[in-house]
Amino acid sequence: MDGPSPDIRRMRWIRAGWVCPVSGPPLEDAAVGVEDGRIVEVRGGRFPGGADASFPGCVLLPGFVNAHTHLELTVMRGFLEDLPFPEWLRTLTRTKYEALSREDLTISARLGAMECLRGGVTAVGEMTDVGTGWDAMCELGMHGVAYQEVFGPADAQADAAMASLEANVARARQTEAGARRVGVSPHAPYTVSSALYERARDFCDANNLPMAVHVAESDDEVRFIRDGDGPFAEGWKRRDIPVTARSTSPLGYLDRLGILGPATLAVHAIHAGPDDVERMAEAGVSVAHCPKSNLKLGHAIAPVLDFLAAGVPVGLGSDSVASNNAVDMFEEMRLAVYLQRSRAGDPEAMNARAALEMATLGGARCLGLQDDLGTLEPGKLADFVVVEMDDPALTPSYDPVDTLVYSASRKNVSATYLAGERVALDAGPTIDEARSIARRLAAP
Ligand SMILES: [Zn+2]
């Protein structure tokens, strides 16, 4: 080749034994050129000149996009084991509001963000209630969308709920930047009235904000929406809130309310029948699939293959560690493949490449950030994960993507880059603070 152009001289090169761009096949002995936090070039094969950072024996891939997190709830890891879902939710809510201060939730969210970064997650679809999830994303330079949650099952609560939503969104938007954005999340059909859904929808439309909703997660939710009975209905009745049988699925109900659109992320969407899949594809909705959380809470298996076949973008999410216990995108990829193979009764139903795409580009699509994140292509942000393959459990490796999906874990992540900068974390003080919060929570 000719001598490097002036542009290339300004560029920094990060080399690795393998580079998996996701947008194309893995490249052996390759390098990524970075300038001003963005990818300028991805080059395979040996070429003259050194590298600014070199990771021989490693795989470099796009930073994982964890499409569904609740960073604020990280200190509840292991605190709610083995409870039935409605009670799990009640205990979680009570603890969040009655036992944890804002300072506690700041530490909790920071711990969660550190856990993500250590495990190669560079962007999140965060559900934030008190706002500390957003603060942690800003503090640590993570990308993604923080969806400000809003709750209110009774129609009469809608005014107050909207006032606090608007104030929280206005506060968060002051620090919005590039690929770190603010959205809105009316929490779930069993915590939000139809009036509040409609007002949240209008607010999002007027302010061009993306929306994320928990939907079609449990049998209890299906019963509540369709028939107006079950544990969620009993909870509403105890609070004198009238319950209406909607005679449709949770997704059918949200469609009726005008919630489903191209800027809507449906979280879980487990109980999505053929009609639901069709309405989601038509509306341009995307899905955050949370395999490990769904399994742990004893929920069913989402029809991911149906979504993909219909062209519905699917990303992978961990959900909160209160229902997941460890943010490990390798485990999520693996479980996503296994669950679909089991559901279809077919070992060819999904492969490792499809899972890696969901954990990166799929998640980026869910968040509407596919122009910035999800693949190693010129123009996108230089957010990477470096996975150390020098581990007996990853040896031998016949195909780097198969090894990443079927054998690797978060423990194999040796470096994470955000906008071209290697992330350096001192998690020690945050771990100590979180342990002291946990001691307080566990005290009788
Ligand atoms: Zn969730």
GROMACS .gro file of C-alpha atoms and ligand atoms in nm:
model
  445
    1MET     CA    1   0.000   0.000   0.000
    2ASP     CA    2   0.099   0.366  -0.032
    3GLY     CA    3   0.215   0.555   0.278
    4PRO     CA    4  -0.056   0.638   0.529
    5SER     CA    5  -0.264   0.943   0.446
    6PRO     CA    6  -0.261   1.235   0.692
    7ASP     CA    7  -0.604   1.122   0.812
    8ILE     CA    8  -0.478   0.777   0.898
    9ARG     CA    9  -0.184   0.924   1.092
   10ARG     CA   10  -0.427   1.102   1.328
   11MET     CA   11  -0.618   0.781   1.377
   12ARG     CA   12  -0.553   0.542   1.667
   13TRP     CA   13  -0.547   0.172   1.584
   14ILE     CA   14  -0.674  -0.093   1.823
   15ARG     CA   15  -0.574  -0.442   1.716
   16ALA     CA   16  -0.701  -0.783   1.819
   17GLY     CA   17  -0.654  -1.149   1.727
   18TRP     CA   18  -1.009  -1.141   1.595
   19VAL     CA   19  -1.246  -0.855   1.521
   20CYS     CA   20  -1.618  -0.938   1.501
   21PRO     CA   21  -1.789  -0.641   1.336
   22VAL     CA   22  -2.137  -0.808   1.351
   23SER     CA   23  -2.214  -0.629   1.022
   24GLY     CA   24  -1.995  -0.892   0.850
   25PRO     CA   25  -1.798  -1.209   0.919
   26PRO     CA   26  -1.521  -1.216   1.186
   27LEU     CA   27  -1.181  -1.089   1.066
   28GLU     CA   28  -0.864  -1.260   1.184
   29ASP     CA   29  -0.572  -1.045   1.303
   30ALA     CA   30  -0.758  -0.722   1.243
   31ALA     CA   31  -0.770  -0.365   1.367
   32VAL     CA   32  -1.017  -0.086   1.424
   33GLY     CA   33  -0.917   0.272   1.348
   34VAL     CA   34  -1.066   0.530   1.585
   35GLU     CA   35  -1.079   0.906   1.566
   36ASP     CA   36  -1.272   1.147   1.788
   37GLY     CA   37  -1.453   0.861   1.961
   38ARG     CA   38  -1.584   0.711   1.639
   39ILE     CA   39  -1.483   0.424   1.414
   40VAL     CA   40  -1.309   0.534   1.096
   41GLU     CA   41  -1.204   0.203   0.952
   42VAL     CA   42  -1.207  -0.171   1.023
   43ARG     CA   43  -0.924  -0.359   0.856
   44GLY     CA   44  -0.845  -0.728   0.843
   45GLY     CA   45  -0.506  -0.887   0.768
   46ARG     CA   46  -0.157  -0.767   0.852
   47PHE     CA   47  -0.065  -0.412   0.755
   48PRO     CA   48   0.243  -0.200   0.819
   49GLY     CA   49   0.262   0.021   1.124
   50GLY     CA   50   0.204  -0.037   1.492
   51ALA     CA   51  -0.109  -0.017   1.702
   52ASP     CA   52  -0.194   0.208   1.993
   53ALA     CA   53  -0.344  -0.088   2.177
   54SER     CA   54  -0.302  -0.451   2.093
   55PHE     CA   55  -0.500  -0.751   2.213
   56PRO     CA   56  -0.349  -1.067   2.063
   57GLY     CA   57  -0.542  -1.380   2.159
   58CYS     CA   58  -0.857  -1.172   2.211
   59VAL     CA   59  -1.180  -1.105   2.025
   60LEU     CA   60  -1.288  -0.743   1.985
   61LEU     CA   61  -1.658  -0.685   1.920
   62PRO     CA   62  -1.912  -0.404   1.949
   63GLY     CA   63  -2.009  -0.314   2.305
   64PHE     CA   64  -2.314  -0.509   2.417
   65VAL     CA   65  -2.643  -0.321   2.417
   66ASN     CA   66  -2.839  -0.443   2.718
   67ALA     CA   67  -3.189  -0.351   2.604
   68HIS     CA   68  -3.353  -0.378   2.945
   69THR     CA   69  -3.205  -0.284   3.283
   70HIS     CA   70  -3.314  -0.136   3.614
   71LEU     CA   71  -2.976  -0.016   3.743
   72GLU     CA   72  -3.141   0.147   4.045
   73LEU     CA   73  -3.247  -0.191   4.181
   74THR     CA   74  -2.900  -0.349   4.186
   75VAL     CA   75  -2.879  -0.363   4.569
   76MET     CA   76  -3.183  -0.593   4.559
   77ARG     CA   77  -2.973  -0.867   4.398
   78GLY     CA   78  -3.060  -1.180   4.596
   79PHE     CA   79  -3.306  -0.996   4.822
   80LEU     CA   80  -3.633  -1.129   4.672
   81GLU     CA   81  -3.559  -1.493   4.609
   82ASP     CA   82  -3.836  -1.743   4.538
   83LEU     CA   83  -4.137  -1.510   4.577
   84PRO     CA   84  -4.444  -1.541   4.349
   85PHE     CA   85  -4.440  -1.261   4.088
   86PRO     CA   86  -4.708  -1.026   4.232
   87GLU     CA   87  -4.548  -1.051   4.576
   88TRP     CA   88  -4.198  -1.015   4.433
   89LEU     CA   89  -4.318  -0.691   4.273
   90ARG     CA   90  -4.490  -0.565   4.590
   91THR     CA   91  -4.182  -0.632   4.806
   92LEU     CA   92  -3.954  -0.468   4.551
   93THR     CA   93  -4.174  -0.157   4.536
   94ARG     CA   94  -4.210  -0.131   4.913
   95THR     CA   95  -3.833  -0.166   4.963
   96LYS     CA   96  -3.755   0.093   4.696
   97TYR     CA   97  -3.983   0.356   4.846
   98GLU     CA   98  -3.968   0.279   5.217
   99ALA     CA   99  -3.625   0.135   5.289
  100LEU     CA  100  -3.394   0.298   5.035
  101SER     CA  101  -3.298   0.665   5.027
  102ARG     CA  102  -3.207   0.854   4.711
  103GLU     CA  103  -2.841   0.825   4.813
  104ASP     CA  104  -2.884   0.446   4.847
  105LEU     CA  105  -3.039   0.431   4.499
  106THR     CA  106  -2.751   0.641   4.362
  107ILE     CA  107  -2.502   0.384   4.493
  108SER     CA  108  -2.722   0.101   4.370
  109ALA     CA  109  -2.738   0.243   4.015
  110ARG     CA  110  -2.365   0.318   4.009
  111LEU     CA  111  -2.294  -0.042   4.114
  112GLY     CA  112  -2.521  -0.165   3.836
  113ALA     CA  113  -2.353   0.056   3.575
  114MET     CA  114  -2.012  -0.069   3.687
  115GLU     CA  115  -2.132  -0.428   3.664
  116CYS     CA  116  -2.252  -0.360   3.308
  117LEU     CA  117  -1.925  -0.201   3.197
  118ARG     CA  118  -1.714  -0.476   3.352
  119GLY     CA  119  -1.923  -0.728   3.159
  120GLY     CA  120  -1.884  -0.546   2.826
  121VAL     CA  121  -2.219  -0.364   2.823
  122THR     CA  122  -2.166  -0.014   2.686
  123ALA     CA  123  -2.531   0.086   2.630
  124VAL     CA  124  -2.851   0.018   2.819
  125GLY     CA  125  -3.225   0.052   2.782
  126GLU     CA  126  -3.266   0.167   3.141
  127MET     CA  127  -3.594   0.196   3.328
  128THR     CA  128  -3.536   0.471   3.580
  129ASP     CA  129  -3.784   0.569   3.848
  130VAL     CA  130  -3.611   0.807   4.090
  131GLY     CA  131  -3.362   0.907   3.818
  132THR     CA  132  -3.042   0.760   3.961
  133GLY     CA  133  -3.017   0.514   3.672
  134TRP     CA  134  -2.983   0.811   3.437
  135ASP     CA  135  -2.733   0.978   3.671
  136ALA     CA  136  -2.517   0.663   3.671
  137MET     CA  137  -2.524   0.644   3.290
  138CYS     CA  138  -2.410   1.008   3.269
  139GLU     CA  139  -2.147   0.970   3.542
  140LEU     CA  140  -1.984   0.667   3.377
  141GLY     CA  141  -2.032   0.782   3.016
  142MET     CA  142  -2.259   0.495   2.913
  143HIS     CA  143  -2.479   0.517   2.606
  144GLY     CA  144  -2.842   0.418   2.558
  145VAL     CA  145  -3.184   0.543   2.660
  146ALA     CA  146  -3.311   0.600   3.014
  147TYR     CA  147  -3.688   0.564   3.009
  148GLN     CA  148  -3.839   0.769   3.290
  149GLU     CA  149  -4.097   0.549   3.458
  150VAL     CA  150  -4.445   0.666   3.543
  151PHE     CA  151  -4.702   0.480   3.754
  152GLY     CA  152  -5.067   0.534   3.842
  153PRO     CA  153  -5.340   0.268   3.822
  154ALA     CA  154  -5.630   0.501   3.912
  155ASP     CA  155  -5.757   0.756   3.656
  156ALA     CA  156  -5.754   1.020   3.930
  157GLN     CA  157  -5.375   0.978   3.968
  158ALA     CA  158  -5.301   1.075   3.608
  159ASP     CA  159  -5.260   1.451   3.669
  160ALA     CA  160  -5.007   1.407   3.949
  161ALA     CA  161  -4.827   1.127   3.763
  162MET     CA  162  -4.793   1.342   3.449
  163ALA     CA  163  -4.667   1.641   3.650
  164SER     CA  164  -4.390   1.434   3.805
  165LEU     CA  165  -4.312   1.267   3.471
  166GLU     CA  166  -4.275   1.605   3.301
  167ALA     CA  167  -4.052   1.738   3.579
  168ASN     CA  168  -3.831   1.426   3.579
  169VAL     CA  169  -3.796   1.427   3.201
  170ALA     CA  170  -3.710   1.799   3.198
  171ARG     CA  171  -3.441   1.742   3.462
  172ALA     CA  172  -3.288   1.445   3.278
  173ARG     CA  173  -3.291   1.616   2.940
  174GLN     CA  174  -3.054   1.884   3.069
  175THR     CA  175  -2.773   1.627   3.050
  176GLU     CA  176  -2.891   1.447   2.735
  177ALA     CA  177  -2.606   1.409   2.485
  178GLY     CA  178  -2.554   1.227   2.154
  179ALA     CA  179  -2.622   0.857   2.201
  180ARG     CA  180  -2.742   0.901   2.560
  181ARG     CA  181  -3.107   0.989   2.550
  182VAL     CA  182  -3.418   1.017   2.759
  183GLY     CA  183  -3.745   0.832   2.700
  184VAL     CA  184  -4.065   0.753   2.889
  185SER     CA  185  -4.196   0.431   3.039
  186PRO     CA  186  -4.554   0.391   3.156
  187HIS     CA  187  -4.459   0.095   3.373
  188ALA     CA  188  -4.703  -0.190   3.295
  189PRO     CA  189  -5.072  -0.255   3.222
  190TYR     CA  190  -5.131  -0.351   3.588
  191THR     CA  191  -4.976  -0.029   3.730
  192VAL     CA  192  -5.095   0.229   3.473
  193SER     CA  193  -5.451   0.342   3.394
  194SER     CA  194  -5.566   0.376   3.035
  195ALA     CA  195  -5.595   0.752   3.091
  196LEU     CA  196  -5.230   0.770   3.197
  197TYR     CA  197  -5.116   0.561   2.899
  198GLU     CA  198  -5.291   0.803   2.664
  199ARG     CA  199  -5.144   1.109   2.828
  200ALA     CA  200  -4.794   0.957   2.833
  201ARG     CA  201  -4.837   0.872   2.464
  202ASP     CA  202  -4.938   1.231   2.380
  203PHE     CA  203  -4.643   1.364   2.582
  204CYS     CA  204  -4.401   1.138   2.392
  205ASP     CA  205  -4.551   1.237   2.055
  206ALA     CA  206  -4.532   1.608   2.138
  207ASN     CA  207  -4.171   1.586   2.258
  208ASN     CA  208  -4.042   1.321   2.016
  209LEU     CA  209  -3.948   1.083   2.298
  210PRO     CA  210  -3.914   0.704   2.269
  211MET     CA  211  -4.126   0.482   2.492
  212ALA     CA  212  -4.067   0.147   2.662
  213VAL     CA  213  -4.339  -0.064   2.825
  214HIS     CA  214  -4.333  -0.386   3.023
  215VAL     CA  215  -4.600  -0.594   2.851
  216ALA     CA  216  -4.732  -0.950   2.817
  217GLU     CA  217  -4.490  -1.080   3.080
  218SER     CA  218  -4.702  -1.310   3.297
  219ASP     CA  219  -5.015  -1.524   3.287
  220ASP     CA  220  -5.150  -1.305   3.569
  221GLU     CA  221  -5.119  -0.997   3.348
  222VAL     CA  222  -5.298  -1.170   3.058
  223ARG     CA  223  -5.581  -1.266   3.293
  224PHE     CA  224  -5.598  -0.917   3.437
  225ILE     CA  225  -5.630  -0.749   3.097
  226ARG     CA  226  -5.848  -1.007   2.922
  227ASP     CA  227  -6.081  -1.111   3.206
  228GLY     CA  228  -6.032  -0.845   3.473
  229ASP     CA  229  -5.949  -1.097   3.743
  230GLY     CA  230  -5.655  -1.269   3.914
  231PRO     CA  231  -5.402  -1.131   4.166
  232PHE     CA  232  -5.350  -0.793   3.991
  233ALA     CA  233  -5.727  -0.733   3.980
  234GLU     CA  234  -5.754  -0.820   4.349
  235GLY     CA  235  -5.478  -0.568   4.423
  236TRP     CA  236  -5.669  -0.293   4.237
  237LYS     CA  237  -5.996  -0.380   4.408
  238ARG     CA  238  -5.831  -0.363   4.751
  239ARG     CA  239  -5.740  -0.003   4.658
  240ASP     CA  240  -6.095   0.067   4.530
  241ILE     CA  241  -5.972   0.104   4.173
  242PRO     CA  242  -6.228  -0.028   3.921
  243VAL     CA  243  -6.107  -0.310   3.696
  244THR     CA  244  -6.229  -0.353   3.337
  245ALA     CA  245  -6.207  -0.679   3.140
  246ARG     CA  246  -6.061  -0.571   2.804
  247SER     CA  247  -6.141  -0.897   2.622
  248THR     CA  248  -5.809  -0.880   2.437
  249SER     CA  249  -5.441  -0.954   2.492
  250PRO     CA  250  -5.213  -0.706   2.674
  251LEU     CA  251  -5.058  -0.608   2.337
  252GLY     CA  252  -5.405  -0.577   2.182
  253TYR     CA  253  -5.500  -0.347   2.467
  254LEU     CA  254  -5.191  -0.126   2.417
  255ASP     CA  255  -5.260  -0.118   2.044
  256ARG     CA  256  -5.612   0.004   2.113
  257LEU     CA  257  -5.464   0.284   2.326
  258GLY     CA  258  -5.231   0.390   2.044
  259ILE     CA  259  -4.919   0.292   2.236
  260LEU     CA  260  -4.764   0.071   1.967
  261GLY     CA  261  -4.544   0.261   1.722
  262PRO     CA  262  -4.193   0.269   1.574
  263ALA     CA  263  -4.050   0.441   1.883
  264THR     CA  264  -4.204   0.183   2.120
  265LEU     CA  265  -3.999  -0.087   2.288
  266ALA     CA  266  -4.205  -0.379   2.421
  267VAL     CA  267  -4.023  -0.541   2.711
  268HIS     CA  268  -4.076  -0.918   2.754
  269ALA     CA  269  -4.371  -0.964   2.511
  270ILE     CA  270  -4.386  -1.328   2.615
  271HIS     CA  271  -4.759  -1.374   2.565
  272ALA     CA  272  -4.769  -1.245   2.207
  273GLY     CA  273  -4.995  -1.450   1.982
  274PRO     CA  274  -4.995  -1.440   1.599
  275ASP     CA  275  -5.231  -1.137   1.598
  276ASP     CA  276  -5.001  -0.955   1.838
  277VAL     CA  277  -4.691  -1.031   1.630
  278GLU     CA  278  -4.871  -0.897   1.324
  279ARG     CA  279  -4.979  -0.576   1.497
  280MET     CA  280  -4.626  -0.525   1.634
  281ALA     CA  281  -4.469  -0.573   1.290
  282GLU     CA  282  -4.721  -0.336   1.135
  283ALA     CA  283  -4.663  -0.070   1.400
  284GLY     CA  284  -4.282  -0.104   1.390
  285VAL     CA  285  -4.252  -0.200   1.758
  286SER     CA  286  -3.928  -0.363   1.880
  287VAL     CA  287  -3.885  -0.619   2.159
  288ALA     CA  288  -3.645  -0.647   2.453
  289HIS     CA  289  -3.622  -1.020   2.521
  290CYS     CA  290  -3.501  -1.112   2.871
  291PRO     CA  291  -3.442  -1.487   2.868
  292LYS     CA  292  -3.283  -1.536   3.210
  293SER     CA  293  -3.525  -1.311   3.399
  294ASN     CA  294  -3.820  -1.484   3.230
  295LEU     CA  295  -3.687  -1.825   3.327
  296LYS     CA  296  -3.609  -1.727   3.684
  297LEU     CA  297  -3.952  -1.577   3.747
  298GLY     CA  298  -4.113  -1.889   3.602
  299HIS     CA  299  -4.264  -1.709   3.303
  300ALA     CA  300  -4.312  -1.864   2.961
  301ILE     CA  301  -4.086  -1.843   2.654
  302ALA     CA  302  -4.124  -1.543   2.423
  303PRO     CA  303  -4.195  -1.619   2.053
  304VAL     CA  304  -3.864  -1.469   1.941
  305LEU     CA  305  -3.851  -1.665   1.614
  306ASP     CA  306  -4.196  -1.533   1.523
  307PHE     CA  307  -4.080  -1.177   1.591
  308LEU     CA  308  -3.770  -1.221   1.377
  309ALA     CA  309  -3.968  -1.386   1.097
  310ALA     CA  310  -4.211  -1.091   1.099
  311GLY     CA  311  -3.925  -0.838   1.089
  312VAL     CA  312  -3.975  -0.718   1.449
  313PRO     CA  313  -3.632  -0.607   1.583
  314VAL     CA  314  -3.531  -0.804   1.894
  315GLY     CA  315  -3.267  -0.707   2.149
  316LEU     CA  316  -3.151  -0.888   2.461
  317GLY     CA  317  -3.198  -0.753   2.811
  318SER     CA  318  -3.091  -0.870   3.152
  319ASP     CA  319  -3.379  -0.701   3.339
  320SER     CA  320  -3.293  -0.601   3.696
  321VAL     CA  321  -3.056  -0.819   3.893
  322ALA     CA  322  -3.345  -0.865   4.140
  323SER     CA  323  -3.471  -1.119   3.885
  324ASN     CA  324  -3.146  -1.204   3.711
  325ASN     CA  325  -2.868  -1.190   3.968
  326ALA     CA  326  -2.583  -1.121   3.723
  327VAL     CA  327  -2.561  -0.907   3.412
  328ASP     CA  328  -2.396  -1.148   3.171
  329MET     CA  329  -2.480  -1.091   2.806
  330PHE     CA  330  -2.300  -1.412   2.708
  331GLU     CA  331  -2.543  -1.606   2.925
  332GLU     CA  332  -2.838  -1.416   2.777
  333MET     CA  333  -2.720  -1.497   2.422
  334ARG     CA  334  -2.678  -1.864   2.511
  335LEU     CA  335  -3.016  -1.889   2.681
  336ALA     CA  336  -3.187  -1.707   2.394
  337VAL     CA  337  -3.063  -1.972   2.152
  338TYR     CA  338  -3.141  -2.266   2.380
  339LEU     CA  339  -3.492  -2.143   2.463
  340GLN     CA  340  -3.588  -2.096   2.099
  341ARG     CA  341  -3.447  -2.436   2.006
  342SER     CA  342  -3.644  -2.592   2.289
  343ARG     CA  343  -3.962  -2.402   2.199
  344ALA     CA  344  -3.931  -2.502   1.832
  345GLY     CA  345  -3.801  -2.853   1.903
  346ASP     CA  346  -3.533  -2.783   1.644
  347PRO     CA  347  -3.155  -2.745   1.697
  348GLU     CA  348  -3.135  -2.533   1.381
  349ALA     CA  349  -3.399  -2.288   1.504
  350MET     CA  350  -3.144  -2.022   1.602
  351ASN     CA  351  -2.765  -1.993   1.585
  352ALA     CA  352  -2.485  -1.807   1.763
  353ARG     CA  353  -2.463  -1.533   1.497
  354ALA     CA  354  -2.830  -1.446   1.542
  355ALA     CA  355  -2.780  -1.426   1.920
  356LEU     CA  356  -2.475  -1.201   1.887
  357GLU     CA  357  -2.669  -0.976   1.652
  358MET     CA  358  -2.953  -0.948   1.906
  359ALA     CA  359  -2.707  -0.859   2.186
  360THR     CA  360  -2.555  -0.577   1.978
  361LEU     CA  361  -2.733  -0.442   1.668
  362GLY     CA  362  -3.074  -0.573   1.778
  363GLY     CA  363  -3.046  -0.383   2.106
  364ALA     CA  364  -2.930  -0.071   1.923
  365ARG     CA  365  -3.242  -0.091   1.702
  366CYS     CA  366  -3.460  -0.131   2.011
  367LEU     CA  367  -3.322   0.198   2.143
  368GLY     CA  368  -3.335   0.376   1.806
  369LEU     CA  369  -2.955   0.415   1.823
  370GLN     CA  370  -2.859   0.189   1.532
  371ASP     CA  371  -2.677   0.475   1.355
  372ASP     CA  372  -2.440   0.507   1.652
  373LEU     CA  373  -2.418   0.161   1.810
  374GLY     CA  374  -2.439  -0.212   1.752
  375THR     CA  375  -2.178  -0.285   1.482
  376LEU     CA  376  -1.816  -0.197   1.407
  377GLU     CA  377  -1.871   0.020   1.101
  378PRO     CA  378  -1.721   0.355   1.004
  379GLY     CA  379  -1.912   0.643   1.160
  380LYS     CA  380  -2.040   0.451   1.461
  381LEU     CA  381  -1.922   0.513   1.815
  382ALA     CA  382  -1.605   0.329   1.914
  383ASP     CA  383  -1.775   0.128   2.191
  384PHE     CA  384  -1.607  -0.214   2.216
  385VAL     CA  385  -1.569  -0.520   2.431
  386VAL     CA  386  -1.246  -0.716   2.431
  387VAL     CA  387  -1.283  -1.082   2.525
  388GLU     CA  388  -0.977  -1.274   2.641
  389MET     CA  389  -0.976  -1.616   2.473
  390ASP     CA  390  -0.674  -1.746   2.663
  391ASP     CA  391  -0.888  -1.957   2.897
  392PRO     CA  392  -0.900  -2.338   2.911
  393ALA     CA  393  -1.282  -2.317   2.894
  394LEU     CA  394  -1.260  -2.131   2.561
  395THR     CA  395  -1.000  -2.362   2.410
  396PRO     CA  396  -0.998  -2.478   2.140
  397SER     CA  397  -1.201  -2.227   1.943
  398TYR     CA  398  -1.300  -2.329   1.591
  399ASP     CA  399  -1.516  -2.023   1.537
  400PRO     CA  400  -1.491  -1.709   1.751
  401VAL     CA  401  -1.865  -1.630   1.745
  402ASP     CA  402  -1.963  -1.985   1.846
  403THR     CA  403  -1.710  -1.971   2.130
  404LEU     CA  404  -1.835  -1.633   2.252
  405VAL     CA  405  -2.198  -1.744   2.256
  406TYR     CA  406  -2.170  -2.103   2.374
  407SER     CA  407  -1.865  -2.096   2.606
  408ALA     CA  408  -1.768  -1.745   2.721
  409SER     CA  409  -1.891  -1.547   3.020
  410ARG     CA  410  -1.861  -1.195   3.159
  411LYS     CA  411  -1.547  -1.311   3.341
  412ASN     CA  412  -1.368  -1.333   3.005
  413VAL     CA  413  -1.415  -0.961   2.934
  414SER     CA  414  -1.072  -0.803   2.964
  415ALA     CA  415  -1.144  -0.449   2.842
  416THR     CA  416  -1.436  -0.223   2.760
  417TYR     CA  417  -1.414   0.091   2.546
  418LEU     CA  418  -1.656   0.382   2.544
  419ALA     CA  419  -1.619   0.627   2.255
  420GLY     CA  420  -1.267   0.502   2.189
  421GLU     CA  421  -1.146   0.530   2.549
  422ARG     CA  422  -1.065   0.227   2.762
  423VAL     CA  423  -1.288   0.225   3.071
  424ALA     CA  424  -1.099   0.225   3.402
  425LEU     CA  425  -1.315   0.158   3.705
  426ASP     CA  426  -1.244   0.154   4.075
  427ALA     CA  427  -1.548  -0.035   4.199
  428GLY     CA  428  -1.412  -0.095   4.552
  429PRO     CA  429  -1.575   0.198   4.734
  430THR     CA  430  -1.913   0.139   4.561
  431ILE     CA  431  -1.903  -0.231   4.652
  432ASP     CA  432  -1.838  -0.140   5.018
  433GLU     CA  433  -2.125   0.111   5.022
  434ALA     CA  434  -2.362  -0.140   4.859
  435ARG     CA  435  -2.271  -0.404   5.115
  436SER     CA  436  -2.357  -0.169   5.398
  437ILE     CA  437  -2.698  -0.091   5.239
  438ALA     CA  438  -2.760  -0.467   5.207
  439ARG     CA  439  -2.674  -0.524   5.575
  440ARG     CA  440  -2.937  -0.265   5.662
  441LEU     CA  441  -3.198  -0.424   5.431
  442ALA     CA  442  -3.130  -0.771   5.574
  443ALA     CA  443  -3.153  -0.657   5.937
  444PRO     CA  444  -3.470  -0.787   6.106
  445ZN      ZN  445  -3.818  -0.472   3.389
   0.00000   0.00000   0.00000
